[in-house]
Coordinates of C-alpha atoms (C1' of nucleotides) in Angstrom, one line a residue:
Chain A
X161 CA -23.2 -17.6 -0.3
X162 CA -20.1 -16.2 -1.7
X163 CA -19.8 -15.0 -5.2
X164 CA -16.5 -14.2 -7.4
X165 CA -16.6 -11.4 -9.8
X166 CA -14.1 -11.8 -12.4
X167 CA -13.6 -9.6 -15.8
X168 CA -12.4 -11.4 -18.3
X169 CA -9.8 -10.3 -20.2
X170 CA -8.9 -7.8 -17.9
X171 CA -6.0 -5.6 -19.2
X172 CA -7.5 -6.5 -23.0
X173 CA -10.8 -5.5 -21.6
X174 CA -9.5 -1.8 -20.1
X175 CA -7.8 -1.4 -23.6
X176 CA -10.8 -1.7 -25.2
X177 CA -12.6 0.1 -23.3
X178 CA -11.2 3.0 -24.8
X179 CA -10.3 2.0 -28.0
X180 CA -12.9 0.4 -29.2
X181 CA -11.2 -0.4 -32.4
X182 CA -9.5 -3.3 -30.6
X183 CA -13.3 -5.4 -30.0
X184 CA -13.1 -8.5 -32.0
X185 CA -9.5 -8.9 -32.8
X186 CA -6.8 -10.5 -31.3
X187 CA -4.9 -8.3 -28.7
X188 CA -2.4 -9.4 -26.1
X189 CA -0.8 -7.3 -23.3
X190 CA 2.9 -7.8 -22.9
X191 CA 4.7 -8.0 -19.5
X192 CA 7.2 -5.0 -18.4
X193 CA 9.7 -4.5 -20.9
X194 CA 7.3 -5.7 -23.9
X195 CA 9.3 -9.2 -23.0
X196 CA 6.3 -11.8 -23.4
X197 CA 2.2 -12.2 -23.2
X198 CA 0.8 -11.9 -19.8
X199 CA -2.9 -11.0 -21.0
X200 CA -4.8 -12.6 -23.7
X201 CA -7.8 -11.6 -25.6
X202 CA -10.6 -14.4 -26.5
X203 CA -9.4 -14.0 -30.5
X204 CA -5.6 -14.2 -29.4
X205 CA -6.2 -17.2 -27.7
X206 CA -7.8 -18.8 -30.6
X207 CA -4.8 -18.1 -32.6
X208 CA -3.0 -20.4 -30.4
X209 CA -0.8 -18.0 -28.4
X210 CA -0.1 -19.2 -25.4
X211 CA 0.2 -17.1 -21.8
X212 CA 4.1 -16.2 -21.3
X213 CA 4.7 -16.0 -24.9
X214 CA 8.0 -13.8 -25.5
X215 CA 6.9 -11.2 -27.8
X216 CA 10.1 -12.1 -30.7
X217 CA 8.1 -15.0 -31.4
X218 CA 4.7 -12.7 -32.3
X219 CA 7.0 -10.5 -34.4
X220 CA 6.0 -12.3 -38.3
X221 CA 2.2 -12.2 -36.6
X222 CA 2.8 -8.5 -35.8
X223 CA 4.3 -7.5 -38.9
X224 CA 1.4 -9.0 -40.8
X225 CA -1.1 -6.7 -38.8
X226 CA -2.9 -10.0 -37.7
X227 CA -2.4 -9.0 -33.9
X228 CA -2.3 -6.1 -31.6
X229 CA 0.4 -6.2 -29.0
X230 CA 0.4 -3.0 -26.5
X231 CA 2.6 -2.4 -23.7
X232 CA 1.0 -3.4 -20.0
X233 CA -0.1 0.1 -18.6
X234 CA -0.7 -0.6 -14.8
X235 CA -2.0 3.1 -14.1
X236 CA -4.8 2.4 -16.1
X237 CA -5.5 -1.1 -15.1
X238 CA -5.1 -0.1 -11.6
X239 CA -7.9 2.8 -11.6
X240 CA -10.2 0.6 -13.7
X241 CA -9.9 -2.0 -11.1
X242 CA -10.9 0.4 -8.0
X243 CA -14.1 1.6 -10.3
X244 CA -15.3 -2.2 -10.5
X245 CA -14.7 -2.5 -6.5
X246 CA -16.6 0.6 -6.0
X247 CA -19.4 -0.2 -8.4
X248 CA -19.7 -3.7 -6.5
X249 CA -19.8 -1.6 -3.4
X250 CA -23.0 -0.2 -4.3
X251 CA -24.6 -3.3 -4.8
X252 CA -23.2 -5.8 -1.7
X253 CA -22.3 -5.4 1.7
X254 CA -18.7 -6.9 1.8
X255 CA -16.1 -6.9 -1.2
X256 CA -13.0 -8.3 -0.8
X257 CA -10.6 -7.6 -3.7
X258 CA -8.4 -11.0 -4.4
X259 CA -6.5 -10.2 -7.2
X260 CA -6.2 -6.8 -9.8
X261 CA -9.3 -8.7 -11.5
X262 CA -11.1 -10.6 -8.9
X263 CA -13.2 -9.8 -6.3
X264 CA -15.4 -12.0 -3.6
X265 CA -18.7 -10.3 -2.7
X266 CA -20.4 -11.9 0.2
X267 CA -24.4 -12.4 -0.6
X268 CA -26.2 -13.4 2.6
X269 CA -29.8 -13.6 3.1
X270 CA -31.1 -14.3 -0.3
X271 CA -33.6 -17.1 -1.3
X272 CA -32.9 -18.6 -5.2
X273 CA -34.9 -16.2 -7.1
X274 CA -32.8 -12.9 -5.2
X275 CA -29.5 -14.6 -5.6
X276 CA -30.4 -15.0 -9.0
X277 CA -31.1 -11.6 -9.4
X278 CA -28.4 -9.9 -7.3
X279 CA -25.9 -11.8 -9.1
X280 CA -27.1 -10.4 -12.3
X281 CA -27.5 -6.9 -11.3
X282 CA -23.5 -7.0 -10.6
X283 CA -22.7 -8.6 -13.8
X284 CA -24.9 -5.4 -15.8
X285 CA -23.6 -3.0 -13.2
X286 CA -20.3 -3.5 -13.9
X287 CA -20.4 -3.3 -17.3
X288 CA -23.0 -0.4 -17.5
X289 CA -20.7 2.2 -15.3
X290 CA -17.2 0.8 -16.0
X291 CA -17.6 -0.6 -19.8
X292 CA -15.5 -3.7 -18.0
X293 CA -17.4 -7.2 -19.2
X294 CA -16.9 -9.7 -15.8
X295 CA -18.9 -13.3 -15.0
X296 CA -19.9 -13.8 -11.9
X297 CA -19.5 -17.3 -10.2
X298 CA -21.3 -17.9 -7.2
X299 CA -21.4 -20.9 -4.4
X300 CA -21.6 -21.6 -0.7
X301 CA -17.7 -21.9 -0.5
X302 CA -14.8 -19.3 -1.7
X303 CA -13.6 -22.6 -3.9
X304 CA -17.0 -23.8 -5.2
X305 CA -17.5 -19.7 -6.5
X306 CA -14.3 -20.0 -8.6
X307 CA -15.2 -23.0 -10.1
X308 CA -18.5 -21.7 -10.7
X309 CA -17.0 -18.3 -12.3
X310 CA -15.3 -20.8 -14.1
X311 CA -18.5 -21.8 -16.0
X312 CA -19.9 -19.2 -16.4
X313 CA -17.0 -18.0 -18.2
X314 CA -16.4 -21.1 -20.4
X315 CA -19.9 -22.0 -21.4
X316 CA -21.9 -19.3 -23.2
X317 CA -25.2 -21.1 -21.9
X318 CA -24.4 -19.5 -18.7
X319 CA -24.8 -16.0 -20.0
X320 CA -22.0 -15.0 -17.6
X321 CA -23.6 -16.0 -14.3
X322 CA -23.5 -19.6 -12.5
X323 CA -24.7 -20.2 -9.2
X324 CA -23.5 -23.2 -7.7
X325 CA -25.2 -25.0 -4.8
X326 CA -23.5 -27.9 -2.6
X327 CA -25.4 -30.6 -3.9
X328 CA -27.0 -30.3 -6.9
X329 CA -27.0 -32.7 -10.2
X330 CA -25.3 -29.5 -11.6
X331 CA -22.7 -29.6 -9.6
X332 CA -22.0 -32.9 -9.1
X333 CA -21.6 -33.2 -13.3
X334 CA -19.4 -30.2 -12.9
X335 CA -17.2 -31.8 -10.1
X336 CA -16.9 -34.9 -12.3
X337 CA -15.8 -32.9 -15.5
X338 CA -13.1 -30.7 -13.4
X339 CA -9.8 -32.2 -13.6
X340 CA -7.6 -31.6 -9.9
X341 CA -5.5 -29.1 -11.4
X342 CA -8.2 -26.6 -12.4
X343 CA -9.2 -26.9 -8.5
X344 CA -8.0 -23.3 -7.3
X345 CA -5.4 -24.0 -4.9
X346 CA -4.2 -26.9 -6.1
X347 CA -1.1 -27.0 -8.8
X348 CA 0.2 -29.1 -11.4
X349 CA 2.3 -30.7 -8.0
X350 CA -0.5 -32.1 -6.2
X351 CA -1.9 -33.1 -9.7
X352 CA 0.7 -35.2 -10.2
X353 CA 0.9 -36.9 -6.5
X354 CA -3.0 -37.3 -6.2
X355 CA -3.2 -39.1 -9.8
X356 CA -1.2 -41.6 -8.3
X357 CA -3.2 -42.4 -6.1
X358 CA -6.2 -42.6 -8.7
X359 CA -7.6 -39.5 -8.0
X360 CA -8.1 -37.3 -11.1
X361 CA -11.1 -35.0 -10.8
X362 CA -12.9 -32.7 -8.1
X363 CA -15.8 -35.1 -7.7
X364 CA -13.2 -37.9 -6.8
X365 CA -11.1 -35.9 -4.5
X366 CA -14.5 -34.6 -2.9
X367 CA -15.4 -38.1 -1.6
X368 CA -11.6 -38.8 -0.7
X369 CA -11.2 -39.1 3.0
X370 CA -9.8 -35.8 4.0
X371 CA -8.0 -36.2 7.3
X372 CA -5.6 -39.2 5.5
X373 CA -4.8 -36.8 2.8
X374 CA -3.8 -34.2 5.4
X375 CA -1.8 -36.4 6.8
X376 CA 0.1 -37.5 3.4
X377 CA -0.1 -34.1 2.1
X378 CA -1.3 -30.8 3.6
X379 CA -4.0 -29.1 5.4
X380 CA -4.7 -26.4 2.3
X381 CA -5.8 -30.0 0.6
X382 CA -7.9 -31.0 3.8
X383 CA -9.3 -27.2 3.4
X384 CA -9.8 -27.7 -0.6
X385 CA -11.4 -30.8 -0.2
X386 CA -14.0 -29.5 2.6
X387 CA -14.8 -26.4 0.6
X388 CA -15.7 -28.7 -2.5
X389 CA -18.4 -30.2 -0.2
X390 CA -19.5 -27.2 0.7
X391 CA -18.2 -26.4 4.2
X392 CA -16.6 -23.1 4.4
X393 CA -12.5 -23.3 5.8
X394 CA -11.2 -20.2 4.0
X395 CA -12.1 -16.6 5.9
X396 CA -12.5 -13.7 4.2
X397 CA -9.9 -11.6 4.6
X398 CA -10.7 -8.0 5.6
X399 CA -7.1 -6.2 6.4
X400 CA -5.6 -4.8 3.5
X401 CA -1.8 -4.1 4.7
X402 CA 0.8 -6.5 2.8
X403 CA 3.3 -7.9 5.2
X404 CA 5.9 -7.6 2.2
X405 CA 6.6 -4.7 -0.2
X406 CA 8.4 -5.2 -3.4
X407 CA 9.5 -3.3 -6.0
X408 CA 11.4 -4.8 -8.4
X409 CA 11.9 -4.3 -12.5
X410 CA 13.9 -6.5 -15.5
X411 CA 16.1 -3.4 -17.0
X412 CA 15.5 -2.5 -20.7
X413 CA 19.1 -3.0 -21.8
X414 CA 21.6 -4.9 -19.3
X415 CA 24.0 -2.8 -17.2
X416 CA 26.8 -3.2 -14.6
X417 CA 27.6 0.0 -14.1
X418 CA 27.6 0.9 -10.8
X419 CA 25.7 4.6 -11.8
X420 CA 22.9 2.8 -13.3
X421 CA 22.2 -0.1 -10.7
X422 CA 22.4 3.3 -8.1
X423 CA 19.6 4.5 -9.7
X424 CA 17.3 1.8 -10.5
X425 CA 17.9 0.5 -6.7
X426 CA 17.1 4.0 -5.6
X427 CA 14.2 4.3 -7.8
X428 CA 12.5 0.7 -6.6
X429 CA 13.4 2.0 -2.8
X430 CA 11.4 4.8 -3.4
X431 CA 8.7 3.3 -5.4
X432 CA 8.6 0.6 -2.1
X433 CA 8.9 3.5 0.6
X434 CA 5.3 5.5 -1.1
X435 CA 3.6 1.9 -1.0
X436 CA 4.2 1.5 2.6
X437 CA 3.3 4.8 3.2
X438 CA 0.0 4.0 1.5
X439 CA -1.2 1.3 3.6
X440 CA 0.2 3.0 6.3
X441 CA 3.1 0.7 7.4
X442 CA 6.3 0.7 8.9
X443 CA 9.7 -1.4 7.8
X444 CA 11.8 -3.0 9.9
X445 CA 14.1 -4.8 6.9
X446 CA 14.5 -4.3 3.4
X447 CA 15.9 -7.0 0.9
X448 CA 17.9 -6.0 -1.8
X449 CA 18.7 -8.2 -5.0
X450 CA 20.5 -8.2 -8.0
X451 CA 19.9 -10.9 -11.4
X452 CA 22.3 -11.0 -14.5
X453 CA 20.2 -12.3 -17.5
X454 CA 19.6 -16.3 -16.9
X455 CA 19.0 -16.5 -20.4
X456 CA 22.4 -16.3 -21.3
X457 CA 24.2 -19.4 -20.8
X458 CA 27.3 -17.3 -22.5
X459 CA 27.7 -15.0 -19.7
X460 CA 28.8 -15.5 -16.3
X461 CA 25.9 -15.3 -13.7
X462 CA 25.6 -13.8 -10.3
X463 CA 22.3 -13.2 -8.7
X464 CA 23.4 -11.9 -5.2
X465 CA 21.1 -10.9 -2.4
X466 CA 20.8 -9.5 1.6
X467 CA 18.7 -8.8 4.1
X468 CA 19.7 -5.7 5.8
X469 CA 18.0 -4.1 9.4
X470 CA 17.0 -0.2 9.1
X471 CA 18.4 1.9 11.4
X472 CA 15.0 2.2 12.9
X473 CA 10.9 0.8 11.6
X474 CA 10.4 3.6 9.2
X475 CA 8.4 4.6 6.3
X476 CA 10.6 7.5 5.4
X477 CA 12.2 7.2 2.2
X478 CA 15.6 8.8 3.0
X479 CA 16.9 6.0 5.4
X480 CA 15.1 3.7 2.7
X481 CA 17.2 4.7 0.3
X482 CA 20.2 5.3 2.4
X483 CA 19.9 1.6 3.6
X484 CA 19.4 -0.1 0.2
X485 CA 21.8 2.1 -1.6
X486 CA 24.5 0.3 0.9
X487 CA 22.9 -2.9 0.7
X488 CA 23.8 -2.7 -3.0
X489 CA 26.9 -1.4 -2.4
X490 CA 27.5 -4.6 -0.6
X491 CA 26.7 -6.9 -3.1
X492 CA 27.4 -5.8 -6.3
X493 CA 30.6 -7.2 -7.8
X494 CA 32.0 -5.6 -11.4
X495 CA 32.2 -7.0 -14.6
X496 CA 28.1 -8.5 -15.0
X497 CA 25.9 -7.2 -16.9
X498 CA 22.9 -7.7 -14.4
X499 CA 18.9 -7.2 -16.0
X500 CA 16.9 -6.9 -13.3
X501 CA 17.3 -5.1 -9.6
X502 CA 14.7 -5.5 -7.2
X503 CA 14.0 -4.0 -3.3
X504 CA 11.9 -5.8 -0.9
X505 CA 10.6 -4.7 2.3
X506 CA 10.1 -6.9 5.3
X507 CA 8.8 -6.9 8.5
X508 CA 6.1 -4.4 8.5
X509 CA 4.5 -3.1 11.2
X510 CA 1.4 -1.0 11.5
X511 CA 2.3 2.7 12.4
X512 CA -0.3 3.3 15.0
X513 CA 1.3 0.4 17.0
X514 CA 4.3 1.2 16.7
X515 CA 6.6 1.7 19.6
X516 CA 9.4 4.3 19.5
X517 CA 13.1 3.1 20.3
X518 CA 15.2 3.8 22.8
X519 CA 18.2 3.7 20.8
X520 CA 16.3 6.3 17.9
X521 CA 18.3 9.3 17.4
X522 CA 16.1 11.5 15.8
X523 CA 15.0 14.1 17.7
X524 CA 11.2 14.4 18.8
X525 CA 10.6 17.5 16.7
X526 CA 12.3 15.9 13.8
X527 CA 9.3 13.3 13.4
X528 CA 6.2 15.3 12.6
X529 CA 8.3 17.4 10.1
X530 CA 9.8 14.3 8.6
X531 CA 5.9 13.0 8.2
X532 CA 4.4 16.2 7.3
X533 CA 7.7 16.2 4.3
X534 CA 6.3 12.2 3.2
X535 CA 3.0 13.4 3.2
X536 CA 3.6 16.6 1.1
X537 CA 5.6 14.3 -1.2
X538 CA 3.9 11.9 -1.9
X539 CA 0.3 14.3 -2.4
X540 CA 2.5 15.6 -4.8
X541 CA 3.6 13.3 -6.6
X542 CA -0.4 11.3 -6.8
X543 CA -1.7 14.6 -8.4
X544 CA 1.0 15.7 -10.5
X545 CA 2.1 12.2 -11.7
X546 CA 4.3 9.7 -10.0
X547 CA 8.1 10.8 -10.1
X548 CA 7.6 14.3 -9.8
X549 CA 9.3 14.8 -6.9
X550 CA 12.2 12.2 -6.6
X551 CA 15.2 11.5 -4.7
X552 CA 18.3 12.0 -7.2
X553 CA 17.6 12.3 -11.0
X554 CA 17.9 9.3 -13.5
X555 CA 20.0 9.7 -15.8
X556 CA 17.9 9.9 -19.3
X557 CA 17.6 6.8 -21.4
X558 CA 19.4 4.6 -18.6
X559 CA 19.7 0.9 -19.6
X560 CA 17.9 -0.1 -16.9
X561 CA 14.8 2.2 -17.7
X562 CA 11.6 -0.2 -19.5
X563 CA 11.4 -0.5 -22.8
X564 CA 7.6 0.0 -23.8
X565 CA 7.0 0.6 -27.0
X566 CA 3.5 0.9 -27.7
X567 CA 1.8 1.8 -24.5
X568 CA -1.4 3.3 -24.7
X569 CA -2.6 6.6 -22.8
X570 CA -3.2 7.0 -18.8
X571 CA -6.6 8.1 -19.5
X572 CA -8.8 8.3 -16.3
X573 CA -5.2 9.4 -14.2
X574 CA -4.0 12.0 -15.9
X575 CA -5.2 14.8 -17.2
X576 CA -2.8 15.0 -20.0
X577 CA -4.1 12.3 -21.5
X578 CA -7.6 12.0 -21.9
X579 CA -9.2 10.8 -24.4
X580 CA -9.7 13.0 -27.3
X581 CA -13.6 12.8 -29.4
X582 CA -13.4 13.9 -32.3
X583 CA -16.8 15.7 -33.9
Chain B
dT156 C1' 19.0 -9.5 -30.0
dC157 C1' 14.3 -10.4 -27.5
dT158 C1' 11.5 -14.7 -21.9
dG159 C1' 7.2 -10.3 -15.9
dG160 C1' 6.2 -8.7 -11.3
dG161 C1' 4.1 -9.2 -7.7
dG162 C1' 2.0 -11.8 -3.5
dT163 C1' 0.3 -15.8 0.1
dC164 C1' 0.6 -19.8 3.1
dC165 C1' 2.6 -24.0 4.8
dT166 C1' 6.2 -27.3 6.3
dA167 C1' 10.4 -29.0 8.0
dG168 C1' 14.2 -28.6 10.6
dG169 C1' 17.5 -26.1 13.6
dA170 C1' 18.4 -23.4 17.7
dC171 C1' 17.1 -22.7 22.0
dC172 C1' 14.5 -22.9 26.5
dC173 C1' 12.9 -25.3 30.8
Chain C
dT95 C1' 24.3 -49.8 28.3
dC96 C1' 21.0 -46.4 29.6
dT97 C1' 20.2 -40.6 27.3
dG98 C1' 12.8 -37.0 28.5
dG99 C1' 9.3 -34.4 27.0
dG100 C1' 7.6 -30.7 26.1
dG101 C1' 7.6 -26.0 24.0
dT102 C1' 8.7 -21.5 21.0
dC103 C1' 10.8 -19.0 17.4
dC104 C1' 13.0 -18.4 13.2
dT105 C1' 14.3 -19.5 8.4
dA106 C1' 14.6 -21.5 3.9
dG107 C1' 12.2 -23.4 0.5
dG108 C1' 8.2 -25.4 -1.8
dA109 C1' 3.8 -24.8 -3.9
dC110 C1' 0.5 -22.0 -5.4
dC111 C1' -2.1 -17.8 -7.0
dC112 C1' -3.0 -13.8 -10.5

DNA sequence: TCTGGGGTCCTAGGACCC
DNA sequence: TCTGGGGTCCTAGGACCC
């Protein structure tokens, strides 16, 4: 069986965690920039506010001191998320992290009354060492343990655990009370086209005939509707390495100034260059784009883009940024304000299998000192804060830097910020 | 005034090969 | 008039996820 361990609330939920102040009111977490909702709590959500909400629209609620709005602070959310994966590690022999917030764990071997129990133990474990609430959905398919985490987190008679089986009356009453659009992997789109065609809810599209559907449609359908009967079709995945890096940020004020689009695109190159590092990577390509606000019928739009080779696959961030800073070069034309500036990096490799060029330059010596100079950078700049060491200094209050105005501390990260007990 | 930032997979169609 | 039958690789774009 396969089971999906999901906190709810997430970023409200790390928030809270230490500020407990925040338990039982309504809190949202706004998206970069404090531009709209991307996190909910359970009060919030009473309240009416919808996901994607800009945060003008909160300001009378704000004012009023009926809801808490806080900044999205990924450092935090980030560490909390590694502390549930390695709490869950204790307890299963495979996790494999979906999402910031999700994680499958695979739970072989059990009879009812283990499962059962298992399934529990995670749902206390997590909260007992992390302070994190989660439900825990569990079923013989990746797609049946999402639905089933989806009961257990919207009917309190669960108690935070549902465990699913193919073909149970349960089931089958849940099937027929799932419309197609709550089916993970299946959108609004396929909503739409299968409705049509009379089919409106998981229990209908279970008992659909799979291989004409494939045919009209797709094979993730033929997959979705296979893994609502219980067979398995989707693996679990065990590498970790992206196959694309980005990096890319909506600018606090809007800019054209060449100056200022220099640094953000330098900034996201070298933000890109430490993830690839991370997961041990090379880059073949990097993408580099620009947007001018599409919000603003009034102004003149360009959102131009390109795909440029590196000299050679690297992870070092000095071609990096030499590459994207002419990429931008390239395609930035005067007199836009542009609001957001992205870098992408494509066609990764893995660096043991990497074979060297002919055509590369660089001297043999130069490569172990260019790595041991990445690696001394970038131990740096994990202990002592990100951007400690960078290439080129931002200029101070740059348009393009985020706007957060109430973020809340990096408290199991840095050391600077702990949180303070008062006696 | 103010509207996020990442990812994945699949398909169709073109270019090209023998 | 008639104009094969496979195959691969690449890319753009759609749809979906959190």
């Amino acid at each position: 069986m396969i089971g999906l361990v999901d906190c709810n609330n997430f970023y409200v939920s790390c928030e809270r965690v230490f500020q407990p102040s925040l338990e039982g009111r309504p809190v949202g977490v706004l998206s970069n920039n404090d531009g709209c909702v991307i996190a909910r709590s359970t009060e919030l959500k009473a309240m009416g506010v919808e996901m994607g909400t800009p945060a003008f629209r909160l300001q009378p609620c704000l004012q009023r001191g009926e809801i808490h709005l806080l900044s999205s602070n990924y450092e935090l959310y980030g560490d909390m998320s590694a502390r549930v994966r390695m709490v869950l590690e204790e307890g299963v022999d495979e996790v494999e992290p979906y999402s910031i917030d999700e994680m499958f764990v695979r739970l072989e071997g059990l009879d009812d009354a283990a499962l059962t129990r298992q399934a529990r133990s995670l749902y206390d474990d997590v909260r007992r060492y992390t302070g994190l609430p989660v439900c825990v959905g569990v079923g013989p398919t990746h797609t049946l343990a999402k639905l089933a985490n989806h009961m257990a987190k919207s009917s309190a008679a669960y108690q935070g655990v549902c465990i699913l089986t193919a073909d149970s009356d349960e089931t089958r009453y849940l099937l027929r009370h799932t419309p197609i659009g709550d089916i993970w992997g299946l959108g609004r789109r396929l909503a739409e086209r299968l409705a049509l065609l009379g089919l409106r809810n998981a229990w209908d599209l279970r008992n659909a005939d799979a291989k004409t559907l494939r045919r009209h449609h797709s094979v993730v359908l033929e997959r979705t509707i296979l893994e609502l009967r219980g067979i398995s079709c989707i693996a679990m995945q065990d590498d970790e390495a992206r196959r694309r890096i980005m990096v890319s940020r909506s600018f606090g004020r809007a800019t054209g100034e060449w100056q200022h689009l220099r640094e953000a695109i330098t900034q996201h190159a070298q933000h890109a260059a430490e993830k690839l590092r991370h997961q041990r990577s090379l880059a073949c390509a990097l993408y580099v784009f620009l947007k001018t606000n599409r919000h603003r019928h009034d102004q003149p739009q360009h959102t131009p883009e390109l795909v440029v080779a590196l000299p050679h696959p690297t992870n070092d961030s000095r071609p990096i940024i030499a590459t994207a800073r002419r990429a931008l070069a390239r395609i930035h034309r005067p007199g836009y304000r542009y609001m957001k500036a992205g870098v992408m990096l494509l066609d990764l490799l893995d660096t043991e299998h990497h074979q060297l060029s002919l055509l590369d330059t660089t001297d043999d010596t130069e490569h172990p000192r260019n790595e041991r100079l990445m690696t001394t950078l970038d131990t740096l700049n994990r202990r002592m804060g990100r951007n400690t060491i960078s290439f080129g200094l931002p200029t101070a209050n740059a348009p393009w830097k985020l706007r957060c105005g109430n973020l809340s501390s990096r408290y199991t990260t840095r050391w600077g910020e702990l949180l303070k007990v008062k006696a």
